[in-house]
GROMACS .gro file of C-alpha atoms in nm:
model
  198
    1UNK     CA    1   7.723   9.038   0.497
    2UNK     CA    2   7.784   9.251   0.807
    3UNK     CA    3   7.876   9.115   1.130
    4UNK     CA    4   7.683   9.219   1.436
    5UNK     CA    5   7.874   9.207   1.765
    6UNK     CA    6   7.638   9.215   2.071
    7UNK     CA    7   7.758   9.454   2.346
    8UNK     CA    8   7.660   9.427   2.688
    9UNK     CA    9   7.688   9.746   2.897
   10UNK     CA   10   7.735   9.744   3.264
   11UNK     CA   11   7.680  10.045   3.463
   12UNK     CA   12   7.874  10.053   3.784
   13UNK     CA   13   7.714  10.245   4.064
   14UNK     CA   14   7.933  10.322   4.358
   15UNK     CA   15   7.812  10.147   4.658
   16UNK     CA   16   7.834  10.338   4.984
   17UNK     CA   17   8.137  10.254   5.176
   18UNK     CA   18   8.050  10.071   5.497
   19UNK     CA   19   8.299  10.093   5.765
   20UNK     CA   20   8.280   9.902   6.087
   21UNK     CA   21   8.381  10.102   6.406
   22UNK     CA   22   8.611   9.921   6.617
   23UNK     CA   23   8.492   9.950   6.959
   24UNK     CA   24   8.699   9.673   7.146
   25UNK     CA   25   9.015   9.521   7.147
   26UNK     CA   26   9.117   9.158   7.238
   27UNK     CA   27   9.483   9.100   7.310
   28UNK     CA   28   9.627   8.747   7.325
   29UNK     CA   29   9.939   8.713   7.525
   30UNK     CA   30  10.185   8.451   7.479
   31UNK     CA   31  10.052   8.098   7.369
   32UNK     CA   32   9.687   8.201   7.448
   33UNK     CA   33   9.471   8.115   7.141
   34UNK     CA   34   9.096   8.155   7.114
   35UNK     CA   35   8.832   7.936   6.939
   36UNK     CA   36   8.573   8.225   6.953
   37UNK     CA   37   8.486   8.369   6.603
   38UNK     CA   38   8.608   8.705   6.541
   39UNK     CA   39   8.355   9.007   6.554
   40UNK     CA   40   8.365   9.307   6.319
   41UNK     CA   41   8.372   9.555   6.607
   42UNK     CA   42   8.647   9.382   6.782
   43UNK     CA   43   9.033   9.409   6.682
   44UNK     CA   44   9.230   9.109   6.776
   45UNK     CA   45   9.595   9.169   6.860
   46UNK     CA   46   9.864   8.911   6.959
   47UNK     CA   47  10.136   9.010   7.211
   48UNK     CA   48  10.375   8.691   7.193
   49UNK     CA   49  10.622   8.837   7.451
   50UNK     CA   50  10.629   9.030   7.765
   51UNK     CA   51  10.792   9.337   7.589
   52UNK     CA   52  10.524   9.340   7.292
   53UNK     CA   53  10.231   9.405   7.522
   54UNK     CA   54  10.303   9.780   7.579
   55UNK     CA   55  10.313   9.858   7.192
   56UNK     CA   56  10.064   9.594   7.051
   57UNK     CA   57   9.782   9.855   7.012
   58UNK     CA   58   9.986  10.135   6.868
   59UNK     CA   59  10.110   9.911   6.597
   60UNK     CA   60   9.754   9.806   6.503
   61UNK     CA   61   9.638  10.164   6.394
   62UNK     CA   62   9.374  10.205   6.672
   63UNK     CA   63   9.286  10.552   6.736
   64UNK     CA   64   9.352  10.707   7.082
   65UNK     CA   65   9.043  10.707   7.316
   66UNK     CA   66   8.841  10.523   7.077
   67UNK     CA   67   8.781  10.192   7.242
   68UNK     CA   68   8.505  10.101   7.498
   69UNK     CA   69   8.689   9.795   7.625
   70UNK     CA   70   9.012   9.623   7.608
   71UNK     CA   71   9.023   9.240   7.707
   72UNK     CA   72   9.360   9.064   7.779
   73UNK     CA   73   9.380   8.697   7.770
   74UNK     CA   74   9.666   8.482   7.886
   75UNK     CA   75   9.720   8.137   8.030
   76UNK     CA   76   9.785   8.107   8.411
   77UNK     CA   77  10.108   7.953   8.364
   78UNK     CA   78  10.239   8.255   8.178
   79UNK     CA   79  10.122   8.525   8.412
   80UNK     CA   80  10.469   8.597   8.552
   81UNK     CA   81  10.662   8.525   8.251
   82UNK     CA   82  10.453   8.711   7.986
   83UNK     CA   83  10.244   8.980   8.164
   84UNK     CA   84  10.405   9.315   8.200
   85UNK     CA   85  10.235   9.519   8.482
   86UNK     CA   86  10.389   9.847   8.361
   87UNK     CA   87  10.240   9.787   7.998
   88UNK     CA   88   9.890   9.877   8.100
   89UNK     CA   89   9.981  10.240   8.128
   90UNK     CA   90  10.042  10.251   7.753
   91UNK     CA   91   9.724  10.073   7.668
   92UNK     CA   92   9.494  10.305   7.879
   93UNK     CA   93   9.524  10.602   7.617
   94UNK     CA   94   9.337  10.394   7.373
   95UNK     CA   95   9.028  10.349   7.610
   96UNK     CA   96   8.763  10.608   7.593
   97UNK     CA   97   8.640  10.788   7.913
   98UNK     CA   98   8.473  10.538   8.141
   99UNK     CA   99   8.608  10.241   7.928
  100UNK     CA  100   8.669   9.906   8.081
  101UNK     CA  101   8.986   9.680   8.084
  102UNK     CA  102   8.955   9.326   8.179
  103UNK     CA  103   9.221   9.063   8.238
  104UNK     CA  104   9.120   8.703   8.174
  105UNK     CA  105   9.369   8.454   8.331
  106UNK     CA  106   9.265   8.130   8.179
  107UNK     CA  107   9.356   7.813   8.371
  108UNK     CA  108   9.575   7.583   8.183
  109UNK     CA  109   9.584   7.316   8.453
  110UNK     CA  110   9.889   7.434   8.640
  111UNK     CA  111   9.875   7.468   9.020
  112UNK     CA  112   9.764   7.814   9.113
  113UNK     CA  113   9.795   7.812   9.501
  114UNK     CA  114  10.089   8.029   9.494
  115UNK     CA  115   9.989   8.263   9.199
  116UNK     CA  116  10.050   8.635   9.280
  117UNK     CA  117   9.728   8.795   9.174
  118UNK     CA  118   9.855   9.124   9.321
  119UNK     CA  119  10.062   9.186   9.009
  120UNK     CA  120   9.733   9.250   8.819
  121UNK     CA  121   9.593   9.463   9.092
  122UNK     CA  122   9.907   9.669   9.101
  123UNK     CA  123   9.919   9.705   8.729
  124UNK     CA  124   9.561   9.868   8.756
  125UNK     CA  125   9.681  10.114   9.005
  126UNK     CA  126   9.992  10.207   8.809
  127UNK     CA  127   9.789  10.266   8.495
  128UNK     CA  128   9.552  10.505   8.687
  129UNK     CA  129   9.257  10.250   8.649
  130UNK     CA  130   8.977  10.192   8.912
  131UNK     CA  131   8.955   9.836   9.005
  132UNK     CA  132   8.608   9.710   9.001
  133UNK     CA  133   8.585   9.328   9.048
  134UNK     CA  134   8.787   8.982   9.057
  135UNK     CA  135   8.575   8.692   8.950
  136UNK     CA  136   8.666   8.338   8.982
  137UNK     CA  137   8.569   8.136   8.669
  138UNK     CA  138   8.553   7.767   8.574
  139UNK     CA  139   8.862   7.565   8.601
  140UNK     CA  140   9.042   7.794   8.831
  141UNK     CA  141   9.080   8.089   8.614
  142UNK     CA  142   9.005   8.456   8.697
  143UNK     CA  143   8.883   8.764   8.541
  144UNK     CA  144   8.995   9.112   8.670
  145UNK     CA  145   8.791   9.430   8.576
  146UNK     CA  146   8.888   9.777   8.600
  147UNK     CA  147   8.756  10.103   8.461
  148UNK     CA  148   8.916  10.426   8.334
  149UNK     CA  149   8.778  10.708   8.532
  150UNK     CA  150   8.552  10.947   8.346
  151UNK     CA  151   8.682  11.275   8.260
  152UNK     CA  152   8.548  11.561   8.486
  153UNK     CA  153   8.585  11.923   8.415
  154UNK     CA  154   8.721  12.085   8.717
  155UNK     CA  155   8.671  12.461   8.730
  156UNK     CA  156   8.983  12.630   8.833
  157UNK     CA  157   9.074  12.995   8.859
  158UNK     CA  158   9.397  13.155   8.963
  159UNK     CA  159   9.394  13.246   9.333
  160UNK     CA  160   9.575  13.551   9.495
  161UNK     CA  161   9.709  13.522   9.830
  162UNK     CA  162   9.695  13.812  10.054
  163UNK     CA  163   9.943  13.787  10.322
  164UNK     CA  164   9.872  14.115  10.467
  165UNK     CA  165  10.088  14.419  10.418
  166UNK     CA  166  10.376  14.290  10.648
  167UNK     CA  167  10.680  14.159  10.447
  168UNK     CA  168  10.914  13.923  10.618
  169UNK     CA  169  11.278  13.905  10.521
  170UNK     CA  170  11.454  13.570  10.562
  171UNK     CA  171  11.833  13.539  10.521
  172UNK     CA  172  12.003  13.193  10.466
  173UNK     CA  173  12.370  13.158  10.523
  174UNK     CA  174  12.466  12.849  10.328
  175UNK     CA  175  12.843  12.905  10.381
  176UNK     CA  176  12.865  12.758  10.718
  177UNK     CA  177  13.176  12.566  10.750
  178UNK     CA  178  13.128  12.488  11.126
  179UNK     CA  179  13.149  12.105  11.132
  180UNK     CA  180  13.213  12.091  11.514
  181UNK     CA  181  12.888  11.916  11.578
  182UNK     CA  182  12.938  11.638  11.334
  183UNK     CA  183  13.066  11.283  11.408
  184UNK     CA  184  13.387  11.201  11.219
  185UNK     CA  185  13.315  10.869  11.045
  186UNK     CA  186  13.698  10.781  11.033
  187UNK     CA  187  13.700  10.782  11.421
  188UNK     CA  188  13.408  10.561  11.421
  189UNK     CA  189  13.579  10.308  11.176
  190UNK     CA  190  13.903  10.312  11.365
  191UNK     CA  191  13.721  10.221  11.694
  192UNK     CA  192  13.785  10.559  11.853
  193UNK     CA  193  13.521  10.647  12.092
  194UNK     CA  194  13.332  10.956  11.949
  195UNK     CA  195  13.149  11.138  12.188
  196UNK     CA  196  12.816  11.310  12.123
  197UNK     CA  197  12.834  11.679  12.043
  198UNK     CA  198  12.735  11.898  12.344
   0.00000   0.00000   0.00000
């Protein structure tokens, strides 16, 4: 008697590799957490400290100039302690031309009468962004929006100056040890009456 073993053959066809292009980044600063579901086209990055904000995208393998938008979220009570106004300059290279950067300051119930919102506007200027809007949102929060200027191709060519045929010779004498017209600081400290040079 012969034994027959049934064999089942599987043919594995390679499926096309589907890659999602990341077009946006969401950065959560400090204790901020979101309950929104993650989208495939958005990379979510955590910046738990003020110092980590400047390097959070470079450590997440995002390509330079590949993002259409960056959204930064933080609680209002952590604005001064966790938001680094100089860090935006290191995030801007990840934005494509004409990309947007928004900062969402979410109210956490703390008093906001004395909040210095100018810190955010200053950071936009320091990063080379054009401020577009400031919106008040429910609960006392705010959203600040800015845009990276579109690249323009400026035509430039070297320019020759023709100063005419006249040459002017200028001689500077830097070895002038004539200190007669200066006021002696020691005389002033000693209470001596220094007179103005004539």
